[in-house]
mmCIF file of C-alpha atoms in Angstrom:
data_model
loop_
_atom_site.group_PDB
_atom_site.id
_atom_site.type_symbol
_atom_site.label_atom_id
_atom_site.label_comp_id
_atom_site.label_asym_id
_atom_site.label_seq_id
_atom_site.Cartn_x
_atom_site.Cartn_y
_atom_site.Cartn_z
ATOM 1 C CA MET A 282 5.898 -1.447 -29.673
ATOM 2 C CA PRO A 283 3.023 -3.840 -30.534
ATOM 3 C CA LEU A 284 0.007 -1.487 -30.861
ATOM 4 C CA ILE A 285 -3.257 -3.452 -30.612
ATOM 5 C CA GLU A 286 -6.590 -1.851 -31.505
ATOM 6 C CA ILE A 287 -9.460 -3.089 -29.303
ATOM 7 C CA THR A 288 -12.757 -3.616 -31.095
ATOM 8 C CA SER A 289 -14.516 -5.824 -28.546
ATOM 9 C CA LEU A 290 -14.486 -6.434 -24.793
ATOM 10 C CA SER A 291 -13.780 -10.077 -25.556
ATOM 11 C CA ASP A 292 -10.524 -9.381 -27.411
ATOM 12 C CA ALA A 293 -7.705 -11.593 -26.156
ATOM 13 C CA GLY A 294 -5.282 -9.948 -23.745
ATOM 14 C CA VAL A 295 -7.519 -7.188 -22.376
ATOM 15 C CA GLU A 296 -9.221 -9.270 -19.675
ATOM 16 C CA VAL A 297 -6.490 -8.280 -17.219
ATOM 17 C CA PHE A 298 -7.761 -4.683 -17.340
ATOM 18 C CA GLY A 299 -11.436 -5.388 -16.806
ATOM 19 C CA THR A 300 -12.941 -8.833 -16.380
ATOM 20 C CA LEU A 301 -10.455 -10.405 -13.973
ATOM 21 C CA THR A 302 -11.250 -9.862 -10.299
ATOM 22 C CA GLU A 303 -8.679 -8.563 -7.825
ATOM 23 C CA ALA A 304 -8.435 -12.091 -6.403
ATOM 24 C CA GLN A 305 -7.728 -13.519 -9.847
ATOM 25 C CA LEU A 306 -5.091 -10.871 -10.510
ATOM 26 C CA ARG A 307 -3.429 -11.617 -7.195
ATOM 27 C CA ASN A 308 -3.330 -15.361 -7.947
ATOM 28 C CA LYS A 309 -2.862 -16.790 -4.452
ATOM 29 C CA LEU A 310 -2.219 -20.283 -5.786
ATOM 30 C CA GLU A 311 0.699 -19.127 -7.950
ATOM 31 C CA PRO A 312 1.944 -15.810 -6.511
ATOM 32 C CA GLU A 313 4.847 -15.665 -8.944
ATOM 33 C CA LYS A 314 2.265 -15.255 -11.729
ATOM 34 C CA GLY A 315 0.320 -12.541 -9.931
ATOM 35 C CA ILE A 316 -0.477 -9.224 -11.589
ATOM 36 C CA PHE A 317 -1.619 -5.811 -10.387
ATOM 37 C CA ILE A 318 -2.829 -2.677 -12.170
ATOM 38 C CA ALA A 319 -1.145 0.727 -11.803
ATOM 39 C CA GLU A 320 -3.155 3.730 -12.927
ATOM 40 C CA SER A 321 -2.025 7.179 -14.120
ATOM 41 C CA PRO A 322 1.340 8.229 -15.575
ATOM 42 C CA LYS A 323 2.714 9.449 -12.228
ATOM 43 C CA VAL A 324 1.954 6.212 -10.391
ATOM 44 C CA ILE A 325 3.277 4.075 -13.241
ATOM 45 C CA HIS A 326 6.546 6.028 -13.298
ATOM 46 C CA VAL A 327 6.947 5.497 -9.535
ATOM 47 C CA ALA A 328 6.444 1.749 -10.024
ATOM 48 C CA LEU A 329 8.940 1.615 -12.889
ATOM 49 C CA ASN A 330 11.485 3.589 -10.851
ATOM 50 C CA ALA A 331 11.057 1.035 -8.052
ATOM 51 C CA GLY A 332 11.862 -1.810 -10.437
ATOM 52 C CA TYR A 333 8.409 -3.263 -11.063
ATOM 53 C CA ALA A 334 8.092 -5.123 -14.381
ATOM 54 C CA PRO A 335 5.422 -3.922 -16.860
ATOM 55 C CA LEU A 336 3.429 -6.502 -18.820
ATOM 56 C CA ALA A 337 0.924 -4.486 -20.884
ATOM 57 C CA LEU A 338 -0.497 -0.963 -21.274
ATOM 58 C CA LEU A 339 -4.030 0.266 -21.909
ATOM 59 C CA CYS A 340 -4.671 3.844 -23.005
ATOM 60 C CA GLU A 341 -6.754 6.035 -25.287
ATOM 61 C CA ARG A 342 -5.303 6.726 -28.714
ATOM 62 C CA ARG A 343 -4.625 10.385 -27.904
ATOM 63 C CA HIS A 344 -2.398 9.408 -24.980
ATOM 64 C CA ILE A 345 -0.058 7.289 -27.100
ATOM 65 C CA THR A 346 1.757 10.442 -28.193
ATOM 66 C CA GLY A 347 0.752 12.371 -25.074
ATOM 67 C CA ASP A 348 0.638 11.300 -21.424
ATOM 68 C CA ALA A 349 1.689 7.727 -22.210
ATOM 69 C CA ALA A 350 4.565 8.550 -24.570
ATOM 70 C CA GLU A 351 7.342 8.514 -21.972
ATOM 71 C CA ILE A 352 5.939 5.409 -20.305
ATOM 72 C CA ILE A 353 5.856 3.602 -23.645
ATOM 73 C CA LYS A 354 9.536 4.442 -24.168
ATOM 74 C CA ARG A 355 10.421 3.024 -20.763
ATOM 75 C CA CYS A 356 8.335 -0.143 -21.038
ATOM 76 C CA GLY A 357 9.996 -1.563 -24.127
ATOM 77 C CA ASP A 358 8.383 -4.261 -26.258
ATOM 78 C CA ILE A 359 5.116 -4.924 -24.415
ATOM 79 C CA PRO A 360 1.554 -4.927 -25.847
ATOM 80 C CA ILE A 361 -0.177 -1.543 -25.939
ATOM 81 C CA TYR A 362 -3.960 -1.819 -26.135
ATOM 82 C CA THR A 363 -5.982 1.149 -27.334
ATOM 83 C CA GLY A 364 -9.442 1.957 -28.633
ATOM 84 C CA ASP A 365 -12.403 4.303 -28.431
ATOM 85 C CA ARG A 366 -12.905 6.035 -25.091
ATOM 86 C CA ALA A 367 -16.408 4.616 -24.664
ATOM 87 C CA LEU A 368 -15.234 1.051 -25.273
ATOM 88 C CA LEU A 369 -12.339 1.376 -22.831
ATOM 89 C CA ALA A 370 -14.751 2.742 -20.205
ATOM 90 C CA GLN A 371 -16.951 -0.345 -20.670
ATOM 91 C CA LEU A 372 -13.910 -2.556 -20.199
ATOM 92 C CA THR A 373 -12.557 -0.933 -17.044
ATOM 93 C CA GLY A 374 -15.864 0.213 -15.557
ATOM 94 C CA TYR A 375 -14.971 3.901 -15.577
ATOM 95 C CA THR A 376 -13.665 6.596 -17.922
ATOM 96 C CA LEU A 377 -9.863 6.684 -18.027
ATOM 97 C CA THR A 378 -9.563 10.250 -16.824
ATOM 98 C CA ARG A 379 -5.878 9.703 -16.067
ATOM 99 C CA GLY A 380 -5.283 8.175 -19.450
ATOM 100 C CA VAL A 381 -3.154 5.100 -18.814
ATOM 101 C CA LEU A 382 -3.364 1.713 -17.076
ATOM 102 C CA CYS A 383 -0.373 -0.592 -16.763
ATOM 103 C CA ALA A 384 -0.529 -4.283 -15.894
ATOM 104 C CA MET A 385 2.575 -5.148 -13.875
ATOM 105 C CA ARG A 386 4.109 -8.286 -12.420
ATOM 106 C CA ARG A 387 3.817 -8.733 -8.672
ATOM 107 C CA PRO A 388 7.222 -8.908 -6.980
ATOM 108 C CA ARG A 389 8.457 -11.829 -4.914
ATOM 109 C CA LEU A 390 6.933 -11.595 -1.475
ATOM 110 C CA LYS A 391 9.597 -11.046 1.179
ATOM 111 C CA SER A 392 9.626 -12.404 4.724
ATOM 112 C CA VAL A 393 9.088 -10.233 7.801
ATOM 113 C CA LYS A 394 12.782 -10.580 8.656
ATOM 114 C CA GLU A 395 13.844 -9.423 5.201
ATOM 115 C CA VAL A 396 11.533 -6.417 5.253
ATOM 116 C CA CYS A 397 12.417 -5.389 8.822
ATOM 117 C CA HIS A 398 16.129 -6.240 8.857
ATOM 118 C CA GLU A 399 17.311 -2.640 9.303
ATOM 119 C CA ALA A 400 13.988 -1.062 10.261
ATOM 120 C CA ARG A 401 13.533 1.126 13.309
ATOM 121 C CA ARG A 402 9.874 2.043 12.862
ATOM 122 C CA VAL A 403 7.271 -0.264 11.335
ATOM 123 C CA VAL A 404 3.486 -0.308 11.262
ATOM 124 C CA VAL A 405 1.357 -3.414 11.637
ATOM 125 C CA ILE A 406 -2.025 -3.053 9.910
ATOM 126 C CA HIS A 407 -4.461 -5.435 11.561
ATOM 127 C CA GLY A 408 -7.714 -6.262 9.766
ATOM 128 C CA VAL A 409 -8.054 -3.033 7.786
ATOM 129 C CA VAL A 410 -10.016 -3.871 4.634
ATOM 130 C CA ASP A 411 -10.888 -0.441 3.226
ATOM 131 C CA THR A 412 -8.790 0.221 0.110
ATOM 132 C CA THR A 413 -8.784 3.985 0.614
ATOM 133 C CA ASN A 414 -7.465 3.640 4.160
ATOM 134 C CA ILE A 415 -4.726 1.233 3.050
ATOM 135 C CA GLY A 416 -3.588 3.612 0.322
ATOM 136 C CA ALA A 417 -3.622 6.600 2.664
ATOM 137 C CA ILE A 418 -1.672 4.725 5.360
ATOM 138 C CA PHE A 419 1.029 3.824 2.850
ATOM 139 C CA ARG A 420 1.267 7.437 1.688
ATOM 140 C CA SER A 421 1.740 8.638 5.267
ATOM 141 C CA ALA A 422 4.208 5.833 5.976
ATOM 142 C CA ALA A 423 6.371 6.870 3.034
ATOM 143 C CA ALA A 424 6.250 10.540 3.977
ATOM 144 C CA LEU A 425 6.732 10.221 7.738
ATOM 145 C CA GLY A 426 9.624 7.840 8.195
ATOM 146 C CA ILE A 427 8.049 4.387 8.524
ATOM 147 C CA ASP A 428 10.571 1.787 7.348
ATOM 148 C CA ALA A 429 8.170 -1.091 6.626
ATOM 149 C CA VAL A 430 4.468 -1.951 6.521
ATOM 150 C CA LEU A 431 3.254 -5.335 7.789
ATOM 151 C CA LEU A 432 -0.313 -6.505 7.216
ATOM 152 C CA THR A 433 -2.293 -9.336 8.735
ATOM 153 C CA THR A 434 -3.762 -11.555 6.039
ATOM 154 C CA ASP A 435 -7.307 -10.339 6.752
ATOM 155 C CA SER A 436 -6.298 -6.844 5.616
ATOM 156 C CA CYS A 437 -6.722 -5.372 2.154
ATOM 157 C CA ASP A 438 -4.075 -6.153 -0.458
ATOM 158 C CA PRO A 439 -1.810 -3.078 -0.871
ATOM 159 C CA LEU A 440 -1.607 -3.760 -4.620
ATOM 160 C CA ASN A 441 -5.373 -3.495 -5.015
ATOM 161 C CA ARG A 442 -5.982 -1.024 -7.866
ATOM 162 C CA ARG A 443 -7.708 1.605 -5.718
ATOM 163 C CA ALA A 444 -5.195 1.278 -2.870
ATOM 164 C CA VAL A 445 -2.357 1.845 -5.332
ATOM 165 C CA ARG A 446 -4.132 4.878 -6.778
ATOM 166 C CA VAL A 447 -4.913 6.473 -3.391
ATOM 167 C CA SER A 448 -1.334 5.931 -2.228
ATOM 168 C CA MET A 449 -0.070 7.822 -5.313
ATOM 169 C CA GLY A 450 2.451 5.030 -5.782
ATOM 170 C CA SER A 451 3.711 5.040 -2.187
ATOM 171 C CA VAL A 452 3.021 1.286 -2.002
ATOM 172 C CA PHE A 453 6.082 0.933 -4.236
ATOM 173 C CA LEU A 454 8.305 3.009 -1.957
ATOM 174 C CA VAL A 455 7.880 1.320 1.436
ATOM 175 C CA PRO A 456 8.772 -2.388 1.871
ATOM 176 C CA TRP A 457 5.772 -4.478 2.947
ATOM 177 C CA THR A 458 4.704 -8.051 3.555
ATOM 178 C CA TRP A 459 2.133 -10.158 5.395
ATOM 179 C CA ILE A 460 2.551 -11.027 9.070
ATOM 180 C CA ASP A 461 1.166 -13.531 11.528
ATOM 181 C CA PRO A 462 -1.271 -11.831 13.984
ATOM 182 C CA GLU A 463 0.841 -13.000 16.938
ATOM 183 C CA MET A 464 3.785 -10.916 15.642
ATOM 184 C CA ASN A 465 6.347 -13.285 17.165
ATOM 185 C CA ALA A 466 8.820 -12.467 14.394
ATOM 186 C CA LEU A 467 8.918 -8.824 15.488
ATOM 187 C CA LYS A 468 9.562 -9.705 19.119
ATOM 188 C CA GLU A 469 12.393 -12.017 18.085
ATOM 189 C CA MET A 470 13.951 -9.102 16.191
ATOM 190 C CA GLY A 471 13.921 -6.878 19.259
ATOM 191 C CA PHE A 472 10.887 -4.731 18.470
ATOM 192 C CA LYS A 473 8.679 -3.287 21.151
ATOM 193 C CA THR A 474 5.022 -3.101 20.124
ATOM 194 C CA VAL A 475 2.502 -0.357 20.810
ATOM 195 C CA ALA A 476 -1.188 -0.908 20.185
ATOM 196 C CA MET A 477 -3.157 2.179 19.188
ATOM 197 C CA ALA A 478 -6.298 1.607 21.264
ATOM 198 C CA LEU A 479 -8.616 3.185 23.797
ATOM 199 C CA THR A 480 -8.244 1.294 27.071
ATOM 200 C CA ASP A 481 -7.988 2.162 30.738
ATOM 201 C CA ASN A 482 -4.256 1.438 30.510
ATOM 202 C CA SER A 483 -3.552 3.573 27.441
ATOM 203 C CA ILE A 484 -0.746 6.096 27.755
ATOM 204 C CA SER A 485 -0.502 9.282 25.733
ATOM 205 C CA ILE A 486 1.124 8.892 22.356
ATOM 206 C CA ASP A 487 3.622 11.629 23.231
ATOM 207 C CA SER A 488 5.007 9.606 26.153
ATOM 208 C CA PRO A 489 8.845 9.821 26.209
ATOM 209 C CA GLN A 490 9.169 6.064 26.739
ATOM 210 C CA LEU A 491 7.633 5.458 23.319
ATOM 211 C CA ARG A 492 9.727 7.983 21.425
ATOM 212 C CA SER A 493 12.932 6.727 23.053
ATOM 213 C CA THR A 494 12.309 3.101 22.006
ATOM 214 C CA ASP A 495 14.876 2.148 19.373
ATOM 215 C CA ARG A 496 12.800 -0.402 17.467
ATOM 216 C CA LEU A 497 9.058 0.186 17.629
ATOM 217 C CA ALA A 498 6.118 -1.474 15.848
ATOM 218 C CA ILE A 499 2.923 0.595 15.763
ATOM 219 C CA VAL A 500 -0.147 -1.665 15.639
ATOM 220 C CA MET A 501 -3.257 -0.176 13.999
ATOM 221 C CA GLY A 502 -6.769 -1.661 13.718
ATOM 222 C CA THR A 503 -10.027 -0.597 12.114
ATOM 223 C CA GLU A 504 -11.751 2.516 13.424
ATOM 224 C CA GLY A 505 -14.975 0.552 13.935
ATOM 225 C CA ASP A 506 -14.043 -2.493 15.992
ATOM 226 C CA GLY A 507 -10.470 -1.451 16.704
ATOM 227 C CA LEU A 508 -7.856 -4.010 17.664
ATOM 228 C CA PRO A 509 -8.960 -7.344 19.166
ATOM 229 C CA HIS A 510 -8.381 -7.661 22.921
ATOM 230 C CA GLU A 511 -5.931 -10.521 22.439
ATOM 231 C CA VAL A 512 -3.790 -8.358 20.148
ATOM 232 C CA ILE A 513 -3.757 -5.469 22.600
ATOM 233 C CA THR A 514 -2.704 -7.718 25.479
ATOM 234 C CA GLN A 515 0.196 -9.081 23.407
ATOM 235 C CA CYS A 516 1.644 -5.596 22.901
ATOM 236 C CA ASP A 517 4.199 -3.991 25.200
ATOM 237 C CA TYR A 518 2.344 -0.667 25.312
ATOM 238 C CA THR A 519 -1.103 0.691 24.554
ATOM 239 C CA ALA A 520 -1.344 4.311 23.444
ATOM 240 C CA ARG A 521 -3.985 6.823 22.484
ATOM 241 C CA ILE A 522 -3.986 10.181 20.743
ATOM 242 C CA PRO A 523 -5.166 12.976 23.097
ATOM 243 C CA MET A 524 -8.264 14.643 21.606
ATOM 244 C CA ALA A 525 -10.645 17.476 22.395
ATOM 245 C CA HIS A 526 -14.433 17.952 22.309
ATOM 246 C CA ASP A 527 -15.079 14.401 23.546
ATOM 247 C CA VAL A 528 -14.018 12.933 20.215
ATOM 248 C CA ASP A 529 -12.885 9.399 21.045
ATOM 249 C CA SER A 530 -11.194 8.310 17.813
ATOM 250 C CA LEU A 531 -10.003 9.222 14.341
ATOM 251 C CA ASN A 532 -10.256 7.463 11.033
ATOM 252 C CA VAL A 533 -7.481 4.855 10.989
ATOM 253 C CA ALA A 534 -5.642 6.610 8.145
ATOM 254 C CA ALA A 535 -5.696 9.942 10.002
ATOM 255 C CA ALA A 536 -4.661 8.271 13.263
ATOM 256 C CA ALA A 537 -1.807 6.518 11.480
ATOM 257 C CA ALA A 538 -0.428 9.817 10.164
ATOM 258 C CA VAL A 539 -0.461 11.332 13.664
ATOM 259 C CA ALA A 540 1.149 8.228 15.171
ATOM 260 C CA PHE A 541 3.860 8.011 12.505
ATOM 261 C CA TRP A 542 4.913 11.602 13.093
ATOM 262 C CA GLU A 543 4.718 11.569 16.868
ATOM 263 C CA LEU A 544 6.509 8.223 17.217
ATOM 264 C CA ARG A 545 9.142 8.762 14.539
ATOM 265 C CA HIS A 546 12.644 7.571 15.312
ATOM 266 C CA SER A 547 15.021 10.171 16.697
ATOM 267 C CA SER A 548 17.117 9.869 13.538
ATOM 268 C CA ILE A 549 14.232 11.231 11.443
ATOM 269 C CA LYS A 550 14.488 14.991 11.165
ATOM 270 C CA PRO A 551 11.821 17.289 9.690
ATOM 271 C CA LEU A 552 12.599 18.195 6.093
ATOM 272 C CA ILE A 553 11.752 21.541 4.524
ATOM 273 C CA ASN A 554 11.856 21.552 0.731
#
């Protein structure tokens, strides 16, 4: 393992962990060269288990034989950058309380048809830009039987560092890709669509006609503006979550968790560990 001691923030190779922006890491012009950052041993192990390729590690010296030891064994012959805690905090912008960062190669982006080929329940995330919400939605999707996540291109990147961290690695467990706002690909694949929105025509989320639908796409928007009118009118159904005390809406991540559970496919049975 090439162990590289960092003495300066300008040392070659460490820019990926600090000075490059999320947009630069993503590399829209050359997606095959894109990189993302996974943080904490648990999240990194989930990514490795899912087949993601590591490129470099950053950790404090004490973690080389501690929290990072098993990761280092699994990652093979990649650069391992280390240094004083204070210097690493300057580089990343925060203290590495979880000990380890791993730069990883972005996977090939799949098409909607590839991601949804055998799916029965998918979620379409429309215009959600908050990284915490994206991470939380992915975590609920993985836990509650969602087969794929589709995002309009004005949504936050699921491989954003904070989104990955909040999801606890769930972004590596559920297939995802970008989708055209018109969602024609889903309709061609036989999906019915349900917009989560407050309208005069909204039906209750526990309506039997929703649960009995074989292939269903749940369309979620931001909790502020919600879904655009043109998106709602394109959907086959509009549904709302019944609520008390005159509360009209939930945070999109909380609403997604409720919707995923209530609208789960009949083949998904509750599991008790």
